[in-house]
Short mmCIF file of C-alpha atoms in Angstrom, two decimals:
data_model
loop_
_atom_site.label_atom_id
_atom_site.label_comp_id
_atom_site.label_asym_id
_atom_site.label_seq_id
_atom_site.Cartn_x
_atom_site.Cartn_y
_atom_site.Cartn_z
CA MET O 1 -105.54 -130.30 -62.60
CA ILE O 2 -102.79 -131.56 -60.30
CA TYR O 3 -102.83 -128.22 -58.49
CA LYS O 4 -106.61 -128.40 -57.97
CA LEU O 5 -106.23 -131.91 -56.62
CA LEU O 6 -103.50 -130.86 -54.20
CA GLU O 7 -105.56 -127.84 -53.17
CA LYS O 8 -108.46 -130.15 -52.27
CA PHE O 9 -106.14 -132.41 -50.29
CA ASP O 10 -104.69 -129.37 -48.59
CA GLN O 11 -108.13 -128.29 -47.40
CA HIS O 12 -108.48 -131.60 -45.55
CA LEU O 13 -104.91 -132.57 -44.71
CA ALA O 14 -103.36 -129.09 -44.30
CA PHE O 15 -99.92 -129.67 -45.82
CA ASP O 16 -96.91 -128.16 -44.06
CA THR O 17 -95.99 -124.72 -45.28
CA ALA O 18 -92.62 -123.17 -46.10
CA LYS O 19 -92.39 -119.40 -45.93
CA ALA O 20 -90.86 -117.44 -48.77
CA HIS O 21 -91.32 -114.20 -46.87
CA CYS O 22 -89.35 -111.00 -47.26
CA ASP O 23 -88.90 -108.20 -44.74
CA ILE O 24 -91.62 -109.12 -42.33
CA PRO O 25 -94.38 -109.34 -43.47
CA CYS O 26 -93.59 -109.09 -47.19
CA GLY O 27 -95.94 -110.78 -49.58
CA ILE O 28 -98.90 -108.71 -48.49
CA TYR O 29 -99.50 -106.55 -51.52
CA ASP O 30 -102.94 -105.37 -52.51
CA PRO O 31 -103.90 -102.45 -54.77
CA ILE O 32 -107.21 -102.01 -52.93
CA THR O 33 -105.58 -99.50 -50.55
CA ALA O 34 -104.61 -97.29 -53.51
CA GLN O 35 -108.05 -97.75 -55.05
CA ILE O 36 -109.81 -96.63 -51.86
CA ASN O 37 -107.45 -93.68 -51.51
CA ALA O 38 -108.23 -92.58 -55.07
CA LEU O 39 -111.93 -93.00 -54.38
CA THR O 40 -111.53 -90.74 -51.35
CA VAL O 41 -110.05 -88.06 -53.61
CA VAL O 42 -113.23 -88.06 -55.72
CA ARG O 43 -115.34 -88.00 -52.56
CA MET O 44 -113.46 -84.96 -51.25
CA ILE O 45 -113.93 -83.13 -54.55
CA ASP O 46 -117.66 -83.85 -54.32
CA LEU O 47 -117.77 -82.52 -50.75
CA ILE O 48 -115.73 -79.44 -51.70
CA THR O 49 -118.08 -78.70 -54.61
CA HIS O 50 -121.17 -79.26 -52.50
CA LEU O 51 -119.87 -76.99 -49.74
CA GLU O 52 -119.03 -74.25 -52.21
CA ASN O 53 -122.49 -74.48 -53.79
CA THR O 54 -124.46 -74.55 -50.56
CA HIS O 55 -122.47 -72.31 -48.23
CA LYS O 56 -122.77 -68.81 -49.59
CA GLU O 57 -121.01 -67.21 -46.66
CA HIS O 58 -117.35 -68.02 -46.37
CA ASP O 59 -117.35 -67.89 -42.59
CA ALA O 60 -115.23 -69.76 -40.08
CA ASP O 61 -117.33 -72.93 -40.39
CA PHE O 62 -116.93 -72.86 -44.15
CA MET O 63 -113.20 -72.31 -43.94
CA ASN O 64 -112.82 -75.06 -41.38
CA SER O 65 -114.72 -77.65 -43.43
CA MET O 66 -113.10 -76.61 -46.68
CA SER O 67 -109.58 -76.83 -45.29
CA ARG O 68 -110.31 -80.28 -43.87
CA TYR O 69 -111.62 -81.56 -47.21
CA VAL O 70 -108.63 -80.18 -49.06
CA ALA O 71 -106.20 -81.67 -46.53
CA VAL O 72 -107.82 -85.12 -46.84
CA LYS O 73 -107.77 -84.87 -50.64
CA GLU O 74 -104.06 -84.02 -50.55
CA GLU O 75 -103.26 -86.82 -48.14
CA HIS O 76 -105.17 -89.56 -49.96
CA ALA O 77 -103.89 -88.64 -53.42
CA GLU O 78 -100.35 -88.94 -52.06
CA LYS O 79 -101.16 -92.19 -50.22
CA ALA O 80 -102.53 -93.70 -53.44
CA LYS O 81 -99.33 -92.78 -55.26
CA HIS O 82 -97.26 -94.25 -52.44
CA GLU O 83 -99.13 -97.56 -52.50
CA ILE O 84 -98.67 -97.90 -56.25
CA ARG O 85 -94.97 -97.06 -55.95
CA VAL O 86 -94.52 -99.82 -53.35
CA ILE O 87 -96.16 -102.48 -55.53
CA TRP O 88 -94.31 -101.21 -58.58
CA GLY O 89 -90.96 -101.11 -56.79
CA ASP O 90 -91.16 -104.16 -54.56
CA TYR O 91 -93.51 -106.61 -56.22
CA ILE O 92 -93.48 -106.11 -59.99
CA LYS O 93 -90.65 -108.07 -61.64
CA ALA O 94 -89.23 -108.24 -65.17
CA PRO O 95 -91.44 -111.21 -66.20
CA HIS O 96 -94.53 -109.22 -65.15
CA VAL O 97 -93.42 -106.29 -67.33
CA GLU O 98 -92.71 -108.66 -70.21
CA LYS O 99 -96.27 -109.94 -69.99
CA HIS O 100 -97.74 -106.47 -69.42
CA PRO O 101 -95.42 -104.01 -71.21
CA GLU O 102 -97.89 -101.20 -70.55
CA ILE O 103 -97.14 -101.18 -66.79
CA PRO O 104 -94.32 -98.54 -66.75
CA GLU O 105 -96.41 -96.07 -68.73
CA LEU O 106 -99.46 -96.81 -66.59
CA VAL O 107 -97.54 -96.24 -63.34
CA HIS O 108 -96.23 -92.94 -64.68
CA LYS O 109 -99.77 -91.95 -65.68
CA ILE O 110 -100.99 -92.73 -62.15
CA MET O 111 -98.26 -90.53 -60.68
CA GLN O 112 -99.22 -87.65 -62.99
CA LEU O 113 -102.94 -88.00 -62.34
CA GLY O 114 -102.31 -88.19 -58.60
CA SER O 115 -100.36 -84.94 -58.69
CA LYS O 116 -102.99 -83.22 -60.81
CA SER O 117 -105.69 -84.43 -58.40
CA ARG O 118 -103.85 -82.68 -55.60
CA GLN O 119 -103.40 -79.47 -57.58
CA THR O 120 -106.98 -79.12 -58.76
CA VAL O 121 -110.60 -79.95 -57.90
CA ASP O 122 -111.19 -81.35 -61.36
CA ARG O 123 -113.51 -84.35 -60.91
CA ASP O 124 -112.70 -85.75 -64.36
CA THR O 125 -109.02 -85.93 -63.46
CA ALA O 126 -109.84 -87.72 -60.21
CA LEU O 127 -112.07 -90.17 -62.10
CA GLN O 128 -109.19 -90.90 -64.47
CA PHE O 129 -106.99 -91.42 -61.39
CA VAL O 130 -109.42 -94.05 -60.06
CA GLU O 131 -109.67 -95.78 -63.43
CA ALA O 132 -105.90 -95.84 -64.00
CA ILE O 133 -105.45 -97.51 -60.60
CA ASN O 134 -108.24 -99.95 -61.51
CA GLN O 135 -106.26 -100.87 -64.61
CA PHE O 136 -103.18 -101.35 -62.44
CA ALA O 137 -105.24 -103.61 -60.15
CA GLU O 138 -106.34 -105.70 -63.15
CA ILE O 139 -102.70 -106.29 -64.07
CA PHE O 140 -101.73 -106.97 -60.47
CA TRP O 141 -104.36 -109.68 -60.02
CA ASP O 142 -103.45 -111.17 -63.39
CA THR O 143 -99.86 -111.61 -62.16
CA LYS O 144 -101.33 -113.57 -59.25
CA GLY O 145 -103.45 -115.70 -61.60
CA ILE O 146 -106.59 -114.44 -59.86
CA ALA O 147 -109.69 -113.51 -61.84
CA ILE O 148 -111.21 -110.09 -61.24
CA LYS O 149 -114.65 -108.55 -61.18
CA ARG O 150 -115.76 -104.96 -61.42
CA ALA O 151 -118.33 -103.76 -58.91
CA LYS O 152 -119.51 -100.44 -57.56
CA ALA O 153 -117.99 -99.47 -54.23
CA PRO O 154 -120.65 -99.78 -51.52
CA TYR O 155 -120.10 -96.19 -50.34
CA PRO O 156 -120.09 -92.75 -51.95
CA PRO O 157 -119.05 -91.87 -54.58
CA ALA O 158 -119.99 -95.47 -55.52
CA LEU O 159 -117.58 -95.70 -58.42
CA GLU O 160 -116.68 -98.96 -60.09
CA LEU O 161 -113.65 -100.70 -58.60
CA VAL O 162 -111.70 -103.79 -59.60
CA TYR O 163 -111.83 -106.57 -57.01
CA PRO O 164 -110.29 -110.06 -56.97
CA ASN O 165 -113.00 -112.60 -57.70
CA LEU O 166 -112.13 -115.02 -54.89
CA MET T 1 -88.70 -139.77 -48.52
CA LEU T 2 -90.97 -137.30 -50.26
CA LYS T 3 -93.17 -134.61 -48.84
CA ILE T 4 -95.59 -132.01 -50.24
CA ILE T 5 -95.18 -128.46 -48.96
CA LYS T 6 -97.27 -125.36 -49.65
CA VAL T 7 -95.40 -122.11 -50.34
CA THR T 8 -96.49 -118.93 -48.56
CA GLY T 9 -95.12 -115.47 -49.35
CA ASP T 10 -93.52 -113.95 -52.41
CA SER T 11 -89.78 -113.77 -51.80
CA LEU T 12 -89.23 -116.36 -54.55
CA SER T 13 -91.69 -114.66 -56.87
CA PRO T 14 -92.19 -114.75 -59.83
CA VAL T 15 -90.79 -118.31 -60.05
CA TYR T 16 -92.41 -119.63 -56.87
CA ASN T 17 -95.55 -117.81 -55.84
CA ASP T 18 -97.72 -117.72 -52.77
CA GLY T 19 -100.00 -120.79 -52.85
CA ASP T 20 -97.78 -122.97 -55.06
CA PHE T 21 -97.03 -126.52 -53.98
CA VAL T 22 -93.62 -128.19 -54.05
CA LEU T 23 -92.59 -131.79 -53.68
CA ILE T 24 -89.41 -132.10 -51.67
CA ALA T 25 -87.03 -135.01 -51.37
CA LYS T 26 -86.10 -135.21 -47.75
CA ILE T 27 -82.40 -135.35 -46.95
CA PRO T 28 -80.34 -137.51 -47.00
CA VAL T 29 -81.09 -138.87 -50.43
CA CYS T 30 -78.01 -139.55 -52.55
CA LEU T 31 -80.01 -139.16 -55.74
CA PHE T 32 -80.94 -135.62 -54.79
CA LYS T 33 -77.63 -134.15 -53.71
CA ILE T 34 -77.92 -130.43 -53.12
CA LYS T 35 -76.08 -128.08 -55.44
CA THR T 36 -75.98 -124.34 -56.08
CA GLY T 37 -79.16 -123.11 -57.70
CA ASP T 38 -81.37 -125.71 -56.03
CA VAL T 39 -84.36 -124.58 -54.03
CA VAL T 40 -84.48 -126.03 -50.54
CA VAL T 41 -86.84 -126.10 -47.58
CA PHE T 42 -85.16 -125.71 -44.21
CA GLU T 43 -85.90 -125.00 -40.58
CA HIS T 44 -84.74 -121.68 -39.16
CA PRO T 45 -84.72 -121.27 -35.35
CA GLU T 46 -86.34 -117.81 -35.49
CA HIS T 47 -88.29 -117.75 -38.73
CA GLY T 48 -89.60 -121.31 -38.88
CA GLN T 49 -89.82 -123.40 -42.03
CA LEU T 50 -88.50 -121.42 -45.00
CA ILE T 51 -87.97 -122.02 -48.71
CA LYS T 52 -85.04 -120.34 -50.51
CA LYS T 53 -82.57 -120.84 -53.32
CA VAL T 54 -79.05 -122.09 -52.61
CA ALA T 55 -76.62 -119.36 -53.67
CA SER T 56 -73.43 -121.07 -52.50
CA ILE T 57 -72.25 -124.04 -50.49
CA SER T 58 -69.33 -124.24 -48.13
CA THR T 59 -68.43 -127.92 -47.97
CA GLN T 60 -65.64 -127.17 -45.52
CA GLU T 61 -67.95 -125.51 -42.99
CA GLY T 62 -71.00 -127.58 -43.89
CA THR T 63 -73.11 -124.49 -44.47
CA LEU T 64 -75.24 -123.07 -47.27
CA PHE T 65 -75.93 -119.47 -48.19
CA VAL T 66 -79.58 -119.23 -49.21
CA ILE T 67 -81.39 -116.32 -50.82
CA GLY T 68 -84.80 -115.31 -52.16
CA PHE T 69 -85.30 -113.79 -55.59
CA HIS T 70 -86.83 -110.68 -54.08
CA GLU T 71 -84.57 -107.79 -53.06
CA ASN T 72 -86.29 -107.59 -49.66
CA SER T 73 -86.12 -111.32 -49.06
CA MET T 74 -85.44 -112.41 -45.50
CA ASP T 75 -82.58 -114.82 -46.11
CA SER T 76 -78.87 -115.51 -45.49
CA ARG T 77 -78.13 -111.86 -46.25
CA HIS T 78 -79.89 -111.16 -42.94
CA PHE T 79 -79.49 -114.26 -40.79
CA GLY T 80 -76.31 -115.72 -42.24
CA ALA T 81 -75.57 -119.14 -43.71
CA ILE T 82 -77.60 -122.13 -42.59
CA GLY T 83 -76.30 -125.50 -41.52
CA LYS T 84 -76.67 -128.57 -43.72
CA ASN T 85 -78.48 -130.27 -40.87
CA ASP T 86 -81.20 -127.61 -40.95
CA ILE T 87 -82.26 -128.63 -44.45
CA LEU T 88 -85.49 -130.60 -44.62
CA GLY T 89 -85.43 -131.27 -48.32
CA LYS T 90 -84.76 -130.16 -51.83
CA VAL T 91 -87.50 -129.20 -54.26
CA ILE T 92 -87.77 -131.80 -57.01
CA TRP T 93 -91.19 -130.84 -58.39
CA HIS T 94 -92.93 -127.50 -58.54
CA ILE T 95 -96.72 -127.39 -58.94
CA LYS T 96 -97.71 -123.84 -59.85
CA LYS T 97 -100.91 -122.29 -58.66
CA THR T 98 -103.59 -122.22 -61.31
CA ALA T 99 -106.48 -119.77 -61.55
#
């Protein structure tokens, strides 16, 4: 209640701020980058599958498109893993793990699913990758005391993502 | 004299988080003498108004070594000890952000 009151005052009076920043500009953590990267992995698998089903001749055009899709899939699976590692390593603290003891296992699961998504074109694996990162996002926003909502991404493959309900 | 300050950034997380408010007692106030472990707000010439924890005090030199809780915190480990005169106040009340 006191916080809400101060927040209202702040909107009108704009209290002075004191920065608790880290290496510039620390404090900017958001799992959405990892979520979008994982979504891209699913999208690339869909494009790979579609190309394989519609392009009977494996000509230069086919090879060119296929290699680009595979490269993007590789890159984004690795980027998603990187983003999760940064939040895990730099942001998550002991009290967060105490409250959410499932985090270490979840992070490990994300790493494994990310690797498998690079090795294969298994859509189910990629979907699990997206969902595991969604679960990580739920925990992340809970540590910030911010409510979440689930909504379909407004672009293909239109999978459900976790967003902060601001 | 008292003043309300809003915290930005996460270097004092998870104790002080981005968006929290703190009430500081502006210095000098004998009742609120600064000691090791206190959290203070101070003015840094390059980084502006910062909030950090006091790790140690050198009474001889009149300086304080301040740190964040985060390993990547931008604090005295990077810019050295701060002068007592740079301190704007000591946190005497912490109002945590609520959902």
